[in-house]
Backbone as JSON, one array per atom type, in Angstrom:
{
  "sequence": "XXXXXXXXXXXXXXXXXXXXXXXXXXXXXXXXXXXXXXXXXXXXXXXXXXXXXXXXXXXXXXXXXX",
  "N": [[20.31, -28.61, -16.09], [18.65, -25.74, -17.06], [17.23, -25.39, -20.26], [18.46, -22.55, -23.05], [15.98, -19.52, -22.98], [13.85, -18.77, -25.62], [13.0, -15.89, -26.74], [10.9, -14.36, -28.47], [8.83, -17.25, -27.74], [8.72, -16.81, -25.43], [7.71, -14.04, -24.77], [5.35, -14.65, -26.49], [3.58, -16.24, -24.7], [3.57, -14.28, -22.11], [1.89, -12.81, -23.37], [-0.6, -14.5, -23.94], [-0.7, -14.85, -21.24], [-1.44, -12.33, -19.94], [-3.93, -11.57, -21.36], [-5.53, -13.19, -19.79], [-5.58, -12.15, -17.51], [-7.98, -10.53, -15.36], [-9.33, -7.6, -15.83], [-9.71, -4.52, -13.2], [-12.63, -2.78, -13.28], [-13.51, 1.02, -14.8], [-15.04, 2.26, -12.66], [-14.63, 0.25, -10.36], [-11.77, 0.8, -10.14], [-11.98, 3.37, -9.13], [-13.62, 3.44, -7.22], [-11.76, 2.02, -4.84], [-9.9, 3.41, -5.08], [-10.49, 6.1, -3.8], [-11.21, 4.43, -1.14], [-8.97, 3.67, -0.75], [-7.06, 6.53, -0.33], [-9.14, 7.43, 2.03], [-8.83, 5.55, 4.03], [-5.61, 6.05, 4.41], [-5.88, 8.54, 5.77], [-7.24, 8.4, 7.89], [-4.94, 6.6, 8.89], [-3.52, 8.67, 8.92], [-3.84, 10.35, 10.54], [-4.64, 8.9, 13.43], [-1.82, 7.89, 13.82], [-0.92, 10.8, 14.28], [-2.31, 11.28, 16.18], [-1.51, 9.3, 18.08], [1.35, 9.97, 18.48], [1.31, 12.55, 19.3], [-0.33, 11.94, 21.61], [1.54, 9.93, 22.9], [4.34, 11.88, 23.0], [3.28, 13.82, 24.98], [2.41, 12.36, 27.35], [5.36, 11.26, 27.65], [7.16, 13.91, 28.15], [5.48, 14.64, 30.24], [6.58, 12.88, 32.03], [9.15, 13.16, 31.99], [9.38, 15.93, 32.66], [8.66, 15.42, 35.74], [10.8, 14.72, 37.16], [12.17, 16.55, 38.1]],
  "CA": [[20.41, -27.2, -16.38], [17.81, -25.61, -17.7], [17.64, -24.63, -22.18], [17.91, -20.84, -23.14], [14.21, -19.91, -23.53], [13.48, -18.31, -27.3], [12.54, -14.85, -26.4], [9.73, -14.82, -29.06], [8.09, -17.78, -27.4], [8.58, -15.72, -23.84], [6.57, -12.92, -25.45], [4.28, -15.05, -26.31], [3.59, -16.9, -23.48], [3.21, -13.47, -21.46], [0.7, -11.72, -24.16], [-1.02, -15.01, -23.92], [-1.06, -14.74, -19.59], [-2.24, -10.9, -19.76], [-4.86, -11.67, -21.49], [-6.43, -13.98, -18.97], [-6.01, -11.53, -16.4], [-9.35, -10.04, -15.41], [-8.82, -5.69, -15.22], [-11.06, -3.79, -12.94], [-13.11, -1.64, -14.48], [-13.04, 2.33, -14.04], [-15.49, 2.18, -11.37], [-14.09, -0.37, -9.29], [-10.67, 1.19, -9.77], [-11.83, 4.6, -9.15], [-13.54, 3.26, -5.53], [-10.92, 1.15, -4.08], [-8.76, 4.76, -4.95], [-11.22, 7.05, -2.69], [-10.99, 3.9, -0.02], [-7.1, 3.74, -0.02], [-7.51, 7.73, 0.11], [-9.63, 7.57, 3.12], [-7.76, 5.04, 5.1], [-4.52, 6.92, 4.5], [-6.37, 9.68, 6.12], [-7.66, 7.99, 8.9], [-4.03, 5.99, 9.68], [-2.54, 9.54, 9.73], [-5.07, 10.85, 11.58], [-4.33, 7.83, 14.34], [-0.33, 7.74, 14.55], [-0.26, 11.8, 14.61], [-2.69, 11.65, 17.57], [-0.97, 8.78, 19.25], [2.44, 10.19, 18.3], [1.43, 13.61, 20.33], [0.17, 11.7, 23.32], [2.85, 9.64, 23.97], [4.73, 13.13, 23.43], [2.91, 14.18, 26.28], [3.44, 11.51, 28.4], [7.29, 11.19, 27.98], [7.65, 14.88, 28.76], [5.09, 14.68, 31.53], [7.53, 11.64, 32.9], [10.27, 13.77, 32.18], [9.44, 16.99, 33.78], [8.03, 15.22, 37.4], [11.9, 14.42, 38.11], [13.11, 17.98, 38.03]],
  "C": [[19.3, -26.82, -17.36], [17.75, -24.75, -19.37], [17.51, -23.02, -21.8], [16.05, -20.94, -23.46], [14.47, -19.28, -24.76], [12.69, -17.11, -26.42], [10.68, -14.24, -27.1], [8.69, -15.77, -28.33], [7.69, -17.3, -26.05], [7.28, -14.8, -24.08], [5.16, -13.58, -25.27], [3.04, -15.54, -25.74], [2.83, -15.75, -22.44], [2.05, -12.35, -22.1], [-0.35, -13.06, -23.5], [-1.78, -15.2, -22.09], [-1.68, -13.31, -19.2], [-3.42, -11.39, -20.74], [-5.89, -12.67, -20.74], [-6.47, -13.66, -17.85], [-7.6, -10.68, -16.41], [-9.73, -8.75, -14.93], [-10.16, -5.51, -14.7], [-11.2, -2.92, -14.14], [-13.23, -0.42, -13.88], [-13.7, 2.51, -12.94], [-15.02, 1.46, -10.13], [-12.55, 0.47, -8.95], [-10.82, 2.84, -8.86], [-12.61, 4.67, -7.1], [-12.71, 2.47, -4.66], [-9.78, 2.52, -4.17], [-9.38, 5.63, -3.88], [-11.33, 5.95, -1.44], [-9.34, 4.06, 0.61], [-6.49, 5.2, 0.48], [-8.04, 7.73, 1.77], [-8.91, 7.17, 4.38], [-6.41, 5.5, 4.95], [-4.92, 8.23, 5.6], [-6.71, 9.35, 7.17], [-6.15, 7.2, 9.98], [-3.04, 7.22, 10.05], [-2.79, 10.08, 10.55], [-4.23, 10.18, 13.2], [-3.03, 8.32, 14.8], [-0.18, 9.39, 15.19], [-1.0, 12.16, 16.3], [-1.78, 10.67, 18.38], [0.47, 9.07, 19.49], [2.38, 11.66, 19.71], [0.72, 13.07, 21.63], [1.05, 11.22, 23.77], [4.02, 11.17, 24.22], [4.58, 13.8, 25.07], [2.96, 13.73, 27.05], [4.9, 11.35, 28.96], [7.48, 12.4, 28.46], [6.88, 15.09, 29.5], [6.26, 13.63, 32.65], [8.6, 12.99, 33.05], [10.46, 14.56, 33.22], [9.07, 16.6, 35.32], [9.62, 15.12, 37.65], [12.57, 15.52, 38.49], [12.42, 18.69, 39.46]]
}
């Protein structure tokens, strides 16, 4: 079973692991935001066109049986 940990040494431990992360910097963050932007824009782009052809398909199917 594993000891309680010491909350203090927790802390520590996790100041000690953020600091060896390596932050973008505002430029990188600020173009990987105008990419995730774009491709949002482009995947809605996509589904809303393929959303209204199949539309059009299913109620072309539909209406030939009538």
């Amino acid at each position: 079973m594993a000891s309680k940990a010491n909350p203090f040494t927790f802390l520590q431990q996790v100041r000690s692991e953020v600091a060896k992360v390596t932050w973008p910097t505002r430029k990188e963050t600020f173009i990987s935001t105008i990419m995730v932007l774009i491709m949002v824009v482009f995947a809605a782009a996509f589904f809303f066109l393929a959303d209204q052809a199949l539309g059009f398909i299913v109620g072309y199917i539909m209406s030939a049986g009538r």
